[in-house]
Structures are given as C-alpha cells and as structure tokens.
XYZ file of C-alpha atoms in Angstrom:
548
model
C -29.711 5.694 6.288
C -26.443 4.309 7.671
C -23.715 2.775 5.557
C -24.242 -0.631 7.148
C -27.997 -0.653 6.497
C -27.449 0.478 2.920
C -25.094 -2.423 2.392
C -27.555 -4.876 3.887
C -30.411 -3.541 1.766
C -28.495 -3.632 -1.506
C -29.599 -6.405 -3.862
C -27.781 -8.063 -6.755
C -29.980 -6.211 -9.199
C -28.722 -2.947 -7.764
C -25.135 -3.952 -8.377
C -24.808 -3.369 -12.052
C -21.530 -4.522 -13.540
C -21.645 -1.462 -15.747
C -21.111 0.913 -12.832
C -18.383 3.402 -13.766
C -14.879 2.812 -12.493
C -12.624 5.581 -11.241
C -9.628 3.728 -12.692
C -10.769 4.690 -16.187
C -11.359 8.389 -15.563
C -10.008 10.611 -18.341
C -6.641 12.188 -17.467
C -3.967 14.267 -19.135
C -0.851 12.347 -20.224
C -2.383 9.007 -19.255
C 0.425 6.813 -17.770
C -1.325 3.735 -19.143
C -0.788 5.092 -22.644
C 2.969 5.374 -22.171
C 5.240 3.158 -24.259
C 6.125 -0.330 -23.005
C 9.779 0.666 -22.654
C 8.944 3.644 -20.477
C 6.630 1.566 -18.313
C 9.264 -1.136 -17.909
C 11.786 1.458 -16.758
C 9.298 2.583 -14.104
C 8.847 -1.032 -12.968
C 12.609 -1.617 -12.712
C 13.133 1.644 -10.797
C 10.456 1.031 -8.178
C 11.336 -2.683 -7.924
C 14.965 -1.965 -7.020
C 13.867 0.723 -4.577
C 11.450 -1.739 -2.948
C 14.393 -4.040 -2.201
C 15.675 -1.480 0.330
C 13.465 -2.850 3.090
C 14.281 -6.491 2.369
C 18.025 -5.800 2.305
C 17.949 -3.492 5.290
C 16.130 -5.998 7.473
C 18.844 -8.650 7.475
C 22.009 -7.471 5.697
C 23.814 -7.003 9.010
C 22.714 -10.346 10.510
C 26.084 -12.041 9.711
C 27.861 -9.273 11.624
C 25.762 -9.495 14.797
C 28.652 -10.871 16.845
C 30.862 -7.932 15.775
C 28.161 -5.429 16.778
C 27.657 -7.091 20.163
C 31.386 -6.943 20.871
C 32.116 -3.409 19.639
C 28.981 -1.684 20.945
C 28.670 -3.838 24.098
C 25.128 -4.793 23.113
C 23.069 -7.677 24.492
C 21.401 -10.220 22.236
C 17.985 -8.871 23.271
C 18.886 -5.383 22.017
C 20.156 -6.828 18.738
C 16.882 -8.757 18.379
C 14.990 -5.546 19.121
C 16.840 -3.731 16.333
C 15.553 -6.351 13.866
C 11.975 -6.704 15.090
C 11.357 -2.960 15.468
C 12.684 -2.427 11.940
C 10.130 -4.924 10.623
C 7.295 -3.373 12.641
C 7.980 0.228 11.577
C 8.547 -0.853 7.998
C 5.087 -2.402 8.046
C 3.083 0.333 9.788
C 4.514 3.621 8.456
C 3.409 3.057 4.807
C -0.071 4.040 5.996
C 1.203 7.623 6.280
C 3.283 7.596 3.094
C 0.383 6.247 1.036
C -1.926 9.090 2.062
C 0.772 11.684 1.407
C 1.285 10.234 -2.071
C -2.395 10.858 -2.840
C -1.786 14.599 -2.335
C 1.877 15.168 -3.187
C 2.088 12.554 -5.913
C 4.349 9.496 -5.982
C 7.592 11.236 -7.004
C 7.833 13.660 -4.066
C 7.237 10.865 -1.585
C 9.843 8.650 -3.273
C 12.418 11.445 -3.036
C 11.648 12.426 0.570
C 11.525 8.869 1.883
C 14.702 7.696 0.131
C 16.597 10.765 1.369
C 15.433 10.070 4.932
C 16.477 6.420 4.641
C 19.902 7.381 3.310
C 20.487 9.690 6.289
C 19.574 6.844 8.646
C 22.038 4.499 6.920
C 24.905 7.011 7.094
C 24.421 7.798 10.787
C 24.051 4.070 11.580
C 27.388 3.419 9.871
C 29.164 5.780 12.283
C 27.131 4.914 15.408
C 29.132 4.597 18.636
C 26.389 3.125 20.842
C 23.662 0.528 20.385
C 21.012 3.123 21.262
C 22.037 5.311 18.328
C 22.101 2.262 16.056
C 18.571 1.237 17.041
C 17.358 4.807 16.560
C 18.873 4.975 13.093
C 17.371 1.593 12.253
C 14.005 3.190 13.010
C 14.815 6.083 10.650
C 15.895 3.581 7.986
C 12.638 1.667 8.312
C 10.601 4.893 8.321
C 12.153 6.096 5.073
C 12.458 2.776 3.278
C 8.885 1.724 4.030
C 7.409 4.083 1.436
C 8.760 2.007 -1.441
C 6.776 -1.069 -0.434
C 3.295 0.446 -0.678
C 3.978 2.995 -3.414
C 5.547 0.421 -5.728
C 2.290 -1.497 -6.066
C 0.336 1.766 -6.378
C 2.686 2.952 -9.135
C 2.091 -0.250 -11.077
C -1.653 0.257 -10.675
C -1.179 3.754 -12.125
C 0.426 2.513 -15.352
C -1.090 -0.938 -16.009
C -4.627 -2.191 -16.521
C -5.707 -5.226 -14.462
C -5.273 -7.517 -17.484
C -1.462 -7.067 -17.291
C -1.079 -6.154 -13.664
C -0.411 -9.673 -12.376
C 2.535 -10.237 -14.717
C 4.116 -6.884 -13.947
C 3.440 -7.281 -10.231
C 5.395 -10.532 -10.361
C 8.326 -8.833 -12.081
C 8.180 -5.891 -9.685
C 8.146 -8.124 -6.621
C 11.157 -10.182 -7.732
C 13.752 -7.748 -6.312
C 12.170 -7.495 -2.839
C 11.911 -11.291 -2.747
C 15.598 -11.709 -3.494
C 16.510 -9.221 -0.768
C 16.192 -11.645 2.180
C 18.349 -14.180 0.322
C 20.980 -11.756 -0.983
C 21.165 -9.708 2.216
C 23.042 -12.297 4.313
C 25.424 -13.079 1.433
C 26.289 -9.417 0.860
C 26.423 -8.744 4.597
C 28.642 -11.753 5.244
C 31.103 -10.810 2.488
C 31.283 -7.164 3.601
C 31.655 -7.949 7.306
C 34.436 -10.454 6.627
C 36.293 -8.138 4.225
C 35.809 -4.976 6.346
C 33.532 -4.815 9.397
C 29.848 -4.461 10.297
C 29.824 -0.748 9.415
C 30.456 -1.619 5.764
C 26.966 -3.126 5.532
C 25.391 0.242 6.335
C 27.708 2.104 3.963
C 26.599 -0.327 1.249
C 22.954 0.424 2.067
C 23.641 4.176 2.027
C 25.176 3.947 -1.461
C 22.332 1.748 -2.734
C 19.649 4.081 -1.366
C 21.545 7.082 -2.766
C 21.469 5.536 -6.239
C 17.732 4.966 -5.863
C 17.316 8.617 -4.855
C 19.172 9.749 -7.971
C 17.023 7.496 -10.167
C 13.877 9.216 -8.859
C 15.051 12.708 -9.863
C 14.196 12.250 -13.591
C 11.268 10.005 -12.641
C 7.972 11.202 -14.131
C 5.093 11.054 -11.696
C 2.439 8.418 -12.453
C -0.152 9.759 -10.009
C -3.328 11.330 -11.436
C -5.713 12.864 -8.925
C -8.749 12.151 -11.107
C -8.172 8.428 -10.454
C -7.633 8.744 -6.720
C -10.644 8.039 -4.533
C -8.727 9.423 -1.535
C -8.064 12.718 -3.301
C -11.671 12.949 -4.513
C -12.963 12.296 -1.001
C -10.756 15.099 0.342
C -12.088 17.386 -2.375
C -15.614 16.489 -1.367
C -14.890 17.379 2.262
C -13.291 20.675 1.214
C -16.247 21.520 -1.007
C -18.685 20.860 1.838
C -16.636 23.139 4.095
C -16.532 25.875 1.471
C -20.245 25.503 0.807
C -20.942 25.883 4.517
C -18.793 29.007 4.616
C -20.649 30.365 1.607
C -24.009 29.685 3.270
C -22.910 31.504 6.406
C -21.811 34.497 4.313
C -25.125 34.535 2.458
C -27.064 34.401 5.724
C -25.005 37.271 7.092
C -25.661 39.351 3.942
C -29.411 38.737 4.104
C -29.395 39.708 7.776
C -27.670 42.974 6.918
C -30.169 43.562 4.096
C -33.061 43.100 6.535
C -31.511 45.543 8.965
C -31.119 48.134 6.195
C -34.694 47.669 4.984
C -36.048 48.646 8.379
C -34.729 52.205 7.955
C -35.921 52.633 4.358
C -38.772 55.194 4.398
C -42.218 54.609 2.985
C -43.464 56.399 -0.113
C -45.283 58.987 1.975
C -42.250 60.038 3.994
C -39.277 62.056 2.967
C -36.273 59.727 2.401
C -33.119 60.578 4.274
C -30.052 61.666 2.385
C -28.504 58.185 2.372
C -31.652 56.233 1.360
C -30.723 56.177 -2.291
C -27.478 54.311 -1.522
C -29.289 51.913 0.803
C -31.927 51.130 -1.812
C -29.219 50.489 -4.378
C -27.599 48.018 -1.970
C -30.874 46.142 -1.473
C -31.541 45.951 -5.203
C -27.995 44.703 -5.913
C -28.247 41.938 -3.311
C -31.706 40.955 -4.569
C -30.514 40.739 -8.165
C -27.586 38.641 -6.997
C -29.913 36.186 -5.247
C -32.098 35.917 -8.357
C -29.125 35.198 -10.578
C -27.874 32.475 -8.231
C -31.072 30.568 -8.833
C -30.500 30.636 -12.583
C -26.796 29.919 -13.021
C -23.705 28.574 -11.259
C -22.285 31.004 -8.702
C -19.055 32.766 -9.503
C -16.402 33.418 -6.878
C -16.541 37.028 -5.689
C -14.264 36.922 -2.691
C -12.422 34.810 -0.197
C -15.636 33.238 1.104
C -17.068 32.305 -2.276
C -17.282 28.673 -3.288
C -14.826 27.977 -6.083
C -15.424 25.401 -8.796
C -14.353 21.859 -7.872
C -11.303 21.885 -10.108
C -9.990 25.078 -8.500
C -9.659 23.650 -4.982
C -6.068 23.287 -3.841
C -5.535 20.696 -1.122
C -2.812 20.949 1.512
C -1.404 18.810 4.302
C -4.284 20.023 6.473
C -6.548 17.855 4.303
C -4.456 14.728 4.888
C -6.296 12.186 7.013
C -4.283 8.945 7.253
C -7.092 7.160 9.117
C -9.989 7.712 6.704
C -8.508 5.837 3.688
C -7.591 2.900 5.922
C -11.132 2.882 7.299
C -12.457 2.670 3.741
C -10.236 -0.366 3.129
C -10.986 -2.238 6.342
C -14.759 -1.764 6.347
C -15.019 -3.987 3.262
C -15.440 -7.596 4.331
C -13.383 -8.978 1.425
C -10.390 -6.867 2.511
C -10.833 -7.774 6.149
C -10.487 -11.459 5.223
C -7.847 -11.350 2.482
C -5.406 -9.084 4.346
C -4.739 -11.461 7.287
C -4.319 -14.296 4.782
C -1.686 -12.251 2.948
C -0.013 -11.381 6.239
C 0.291 -15.035 7.260
C 2.063 -15.940 4.015
C 4.509 -13.058 4.453
C 5.095 -13.874 8.115
C 5.996 -17.432 7.139
C 8.627 -16.130 4.693
C 10.341 -14.085 7.409
C 10.141 -16.896 9.933
C 11.695 -19.513 7.657
C 14.594 -17.240 6.702
C 15.273 -16.441 10.369
C 15.014 -19.957 11.787
C 16.803 -21.637 8.861
C 19.878 -19.498 9.556
C 19.820 -20.648 13.153
C 19.366 -24.310 12.222
C 22.196 -24.275 9.688
C 24.549 -22.563 12.135
C 23.809 -24.772 15.141
C 23.072 -28.144 13.556
C 25.256 -28.040 10.454
C 28.052 -25.714 11.586
C 27.715 -23.400 8.565
C 29.264 -19.931 8.512
C 27.467 -16.768 7.405
C 28.426 -17.095 3.734
C 27.352 -20.739 3.475
C 24.071 -19.964 5.243
C 23.409 -17.196 2.743
C 24.036 -19.549 -0.165
C 21.555 -22.100 1.194
C 18.942 -19.403 1.790
C 19.485 -18.268 -1.778
C 17.513 -21.335 -2.881
C 14.462 -19.939 -1.081
C 14.993 -16.607 -2.831
C 15.352 -18.264 -6.227
C 12.164 -20.261 -5.690
C 10.365 -17.076 -4.654
C 11.691 -15.235 -7.704
C 10.490 -17.952 -10.100
C 7.140 -18.133 -8.316
C 6.691 -14.366 -8.469
C 7.315 -14.125 -12.212
C 5.498 -17.289 -13.270
C 2.720 -16.928 -10.703
C 2.005 -13.346 -11.737
C 1.940 -14.284 -15.395
C -0.306 -17.260 -14.731
C -2.741 -15.099 -12.736
C -3.087 -12.756 -15.732
C -3.640 -15.773 -17.987
C -6.434 -17.088 -15.760
C -8.026 -13.648 -15.429
C -8.046 -13.016 -19.192
C -9.345 -16.529 -19.932
C -12.249 -16.144 -17.501
C -12.926 -12.655 -18.821
C -13.247 -14.022 -22.366
C -15.653 -16.703 -21.148
C -17.718 -14.044 -19.376
C -18.343 -11.966 -22.492
C -15.455 -9.557 -21.960
C -16.442 -8.689 -18.389
C -14.209 -9.474 -15.425
C -14.155 -9.161 -11.661
C -11.160 -8.881 -9.371
C -12.070 -12.194 -7.733
C -11.468 -14.090 -10.977
C -7.739 -13.642 -10.435
C -7.851 -15.697 -7.239
C -8.684 -18.824 -9.240
C -5.040 -18.887 -10.301
C -4.112 -19.909 -6.747
C -6.151 -23.138 -6.831
C -3.451 -25.203 -8.519
C -0.704 -24.184 -6.072
C -2.681 -24.317 -2.825
C -2.384 -28.077 -2.069
C 1.393 -28.096 -2.552
C 2.173 -25.068 -0.387
C 1.483 -26.474 3.121
C 2.885 -29.880 2.070
C 6.246 -28.327 1.109
C 6.320 -26.381 4.392
C 5.599 -29.534 6.365
C 8.335 -31.383 4.473
C 10.866 -28.624 5.206
C 10.155 -28.716 8.933
C 10.658 -32.465 9.290
C 13.703 -32.542 7.019
C 15.336 -30.035 9.373
C 14.093 -31.942 12.401
C 15.783 -35.156 11.226
C 19.022 -33.333 10.235
C 19.194 -35.002 6.827
C 21.516 -33.946 4.019
C 21.478 -30.204 3.325
C 20.438 -30.917 -0.284
C 16.985 -31.915 0.995
C 16.756 -28.592 2.854
C 17.638 -26.747 -0.359
C 14.928 -28.604 -2.312
C 12.222 -27.958 0.278
C 13.284 -24.311 0.576
C 13.033 -23.930 -3.199
C 9.553 -25.484 -3.297
C 8.322 -23.523 -0.269
C 9.503 -20.262 -1.816
C 7.961 -21.106 -5.179
C 4.505 -22.128 -3.945
C 4.263 -19.391 -1.325
C 4.971 -16.669 -3.857
C 2.650 -18.145 -6.493
C -0.190 -17.805 -4.006
C 0.995 -14.460 -2.637
C 1.490 -12.821 -6.055
C -2.143 -13.391 -7.049
C -3.375 -12.363 -3.617
C -1.382 -9.115 -3.696
C -2.597 -8.290 -7.211
C -6.159 -8.932 -6.070
C -5.808 -6.503 -3.159
C -4.790 -3.776 -5.624
C -7.455 -4.695 -8.213
C -10.271 -4.857 -5.664
C -9.645 -1.327 -4.361
C -9.913 0.882 -7.424
C -8.808 4.434 -6.724
C -7.279 3.391 -3.403
C -4.427 1.173 -4.584
C -1.847 3.025 -2.468
C -3.931 2.777 0.710
C -4.722 -0.886 -0.001
C -1.039 -1.727 -0.483
C -0.118 0.211 2.670
C -2.763 -1.599 4.718
C -1.498 -4.889 3.348
C 2.020 -3.832 4.346
C 0.799 -3.199 7.887
C -0.719 -6.657 8.165
C 2.494 -8.140 6.757
C 4.692 -6.117 9.111
C 2.722 -6.987 12.233
C 2.613 -10.683 11.293
C 6.343 -10.763 10.508
C 7.086 -8.933 13.779
C 5.136 -11.506 15.798
C 6.619 -14.398 13.800
C 10.213 -13.322 14.441
C 9.526 -12.681 18.130
C 8.026 -16.135 18.797
C 10.163 -18.114 16.321
C 13.126 -18.879 18.592
C 11.055 -19.850 21.673
C 8.883 -22.112 19.516
C 11.887 -23.624 17.788
C 13.514 -24.391 21.143
C 10.293 -25.785 22.607
C 8.885 -27.993 19.826
C 11.657 -28.113 17.212
C 11.509 -27.368 13.494
C 9.132 -30.258 12.849
C 6.549 -29.092 15.351
C 6.860 -25.410 14.504
C 6.440 -25.876 10.761
C 3.592 -28.337 11.302
C 1.925 -25.433 13.103
C 2.802 -23.139 10.211
C 1.331 -25.620 7.726
C -1.948 -25.474 9.644
C -1.945 -21.663 9.638
C -1.267 -21.610 5.904
C -4.185 -23.980 5.271
C -6.318 -21.496 7.207
C -5.031 -18.628 5.039
C -5.889 -20.604 1.889
C -9.423 -21.183 3.172
C -9.749 -17.431 3.721
C -8.636 -16.803 0.126
C -11.230 -19.317 -1.104
C -13.931 -17.541 0.918
C -13.043 -14.221 -0.705
C -13.088 -15.865 -4.140
C -16.580 -17.185 -3.402
C -18.234 -14.192 -1.698
C -15.862 -11.278 -2.298
C -17.531 -9.927 -5.438
C -20.917 -9.503 -3.742
C -19.381 -7.928 -0.640
C -17.237 -5.556 -2.653
C -19.971 -4.487 -5.078
C -22.391 -3.661 -2.276
C -19.887 -1.323 -0.649
C -18.997 0.284 -3.979
C -22.693 0.983 -4.563
C -23.039 2.630 -1.164
C -19.844 4.682 -1.558
C -20.852 5.988 -4.979
C -24.272 6.841 -3.608
C -22.684 8.770 -0.749
C -20.466 10.681 -3.173
C -23.449 11.614 -5.330
C -25.538 12.663 -2.340
C -22.778 14.989 -1.140
C -22.887 16.896 -4.410
C -19.458 15.932 -5.711
C -19.326 16.066 -9.480
C -17.515 12.857 -10.359
C -16.226 12.124 -13.849
C -16.251 8.402 -13.177
C-alpha cells in the first residue's frame, strides 16, 4: 500500500493522541534536564551567532558608493552581491541541517563559522568585485548554518510548553541585525572605509567561533527521526548482505553434501571434515531460529546500536521530502516566507525612500530603520511569550493534552492589525509626511509581523518532532527564496507604482498568508496526525526497533 493511500485511508479513530513521540525518547545527559542558567547560555550563544546572516546581508550597504568607485563595480553587480547572499543563505541550511543530524550541532557550528570567517577576511582584502562577490557567497554558505541550527538547538533543550518564549528571545538578535547593520556599517565606512565592515564581521564571527569551542552538544540521535531513518536504511542494507551470505553458505553446503558417501560406501579420507562442516552449519541455522544472531564477521548484521553512520549515509533530499509531503507544512511554509520577504523588502525600500525623498544620510537612515528593529524585538519577545501562554491555557482546558496547532491561536489577536499597519506605512511614505509617522508605522509593522511570525516559526518546529533541524532549514529556504524575489522586484515596483501601491500589494499578500495560517490551524492536526501514523507504520514494518 502506498503512502498516499495509507494517508487517505486513515481515520480519526486510528490517530490516537497517545501515540509515542520521538521527542521524549530516553537519552543520556538529557539537555532538557540541564539547569536554566546553562540553557540560557546556549540560547544567548546561538542567538548571537544567528545574527551573522542578518548583519552580513546589509552591513556594507552604506558603503556601496565607495565599493563602486574603488572596485569599478556597476550597480547591477552590487545588487547581485546582496541578492545572491540572501539566496545562498536561505538554501544552504538544507545541507547543514542534515549534517547536524549525523555530526551533531557543535561540529557544524564550528565548521560553518570558520568558513564564514575566512570569507569575511578575504572579502576585506578583495581587489576586484568578482572576488568580493565570491567571498560573499562563502560568507553566506558558512553563516547560513546558524539560522536553521539555532531553532533546532532550542528544540533540543526546551519542551514545547516553553519553546515559544525562548524562540522569541533567541530570534531577537537576528531581528535587530537588519536595523543595526546599516548603523554599524555607516559609522565604520565614515570613520575608515568599506573594508572595515568586513573586518568587523570577521572579528564578530571569530568570537562566535570561540564561544562554540566549550559549547556542549545538544543533539541526541535517539530523538532524531533523520538519524533513525538512516539507521533503518543501513540495517536493511546489512540484513540484505547477511541474507546473501547465508544463501552462499547454504549453496556451498549443498555442493559438499553431493560428495558425501552413503552408508554402504567407503567414505573418502576428507569426508569426516566435510560432515563436520555440514553439522556446524546446520546447528548454526537451528540456533538462529531460537535467538538473536551474533556478529561473526564483516558480513554479519550488527545490533542496531552498533551501527556507525558516515557521510555516505547523508541524504539531504530525503529529510526535506519528509517535511514537504505533509500538507500542513506545504501551506505554513509559504506563509512564513511571505512574512519574512516583507521584512527584507521594507528595510530595503525604506532606505531608498529616506535617501531620495528626505535627503537622509546612511547614519540617519539606520536610526529610522532602528524603529522597525525595535518593534520586531518587542514583538519577538512578547509574541513568543504570549504563544506559550495560549498553548498552555488550551492544554489545561483539554485535560493536559496539546497539539502543535493550538499555538497558532496566539496569532488571531495580531492578524487584523498587521496588514493595516503595512498599508498605513506605504501611504505615509507615498504622501511624504513627517518622518515621525514613518517611524510609528515602522514600529507597528515590525511588532505585528514578528508577533505572527514568532508563533508560526515555533509551530513549524513543534509540528515536526524529530526533524526540527530539517524543518527549520526548509523554512529558511522558503524565507530566502521569498526575500530574494522581494529584493529583486522591489525597486522596479517602487518606481512603477510607488510606495503606496507596492505596500497595498504587500498588504494583500499578507492577508493571504494569514488565511493560510488559519487553514493550518483548522485542518493541520488531522493532516499531520495521518502522516505520523503512516510514517510510524512504515518504520515498524521495516523492522526498526524504535524506543519511541
């Protein structure tokens, strides 16, 4: 029976809420049992590291004119250096997330931050625009790991009941990055030159690398569905090898038996050894029917716990397939991507509006954009905390049982105000009113967008137990692609229909994203539970001994 038919045939009675959860598998040195202080240190470490991408994307924007002059670069190449950074930063986490399910989080943090630091250093001494763009790609490749692994690390150490609050705290640093980047970049480029922005990034990434050296890994393979699936594939391969060996042995035994003499004939000199061989193989086959087989050589099937996985077992496509085949993920991920794309678009176009219509310099533009970052920061912390409050309240009403979709109810209060604030921002800019009105609408847009996004992001992690890293990486891909498209079409749209028209369009897209979130809240539990039933059935049928 196919996966799709199994999902269609599953009924609500089959979907018991008591089905075991891989998140609660027994592990040694359980990270969720660590002290609050130790957990908070982990959150702070990964939060600061996650700001690398947000800072790296736009810290050199105030120095674009210097780069164009010194490296003889066109505006299209400068735009390419920004958009390709966003795209790579969004797509590459798919690879890092799978590697983290085999290597653990710490090794990936160290490797990726070291790679990013190298990219920053070479970019700081680049003599041509081609080298700079290439190093921007290396920066994005290395820094992208922090985005997906940060959320996965929080899932490793916190239960869902506290995950929203901590996710809000964790996400505060990346949210401030787009606002602080232009301020830092403007100050450095005015005091020194554009190369100072990359030296600053190199030092910041180097400090993050040093902080990961004493970092204790939070990954536990018993709670990783990706790791368990790889083990299952390895066990099937080893079982097949063992079956082939057994068939070969039986074939040899049959060949030997043909030369064994009958009782009436005189046995040849070697018949005693041949008979002993037959008896030994026969006894071995009898014992295998009575007890678990023991490894006797390179072809024997080892116990499940003894399998050692390597990079040959890494399949970056399979975990993503598991995420995208669930209907709830396929709907919630584009909704999340639209909200993130809006955040990049407003930061990009607001800088342009303030420079051209208000005559602001880089430092003043950064200060205005800081209001958007402050609103996002407040929304991240308060929105995450409120989502936990709603989840725990609904859980208490439901007799102590909860579903991931309950968290999405925390977005209901903020949804009506989000597109309204975006619409107001667009027409305030269109009419060129006092900059104070722009600051207010930026603050509200940042606040409401992050209140909705924080709960949505926490839901994506909660709804994919055992695959939190892959879920966060897939979400990062949707965000990166949406932000890439948004930044590419922002200037042509702004020139064609103005800020009022463009952000009216954005308001409509955000209403669509909110409707998608509501659909997942309504139907997501049934969709998700049906797939979980089928996946657990597949794991059982394959013979994998699961502890969850």
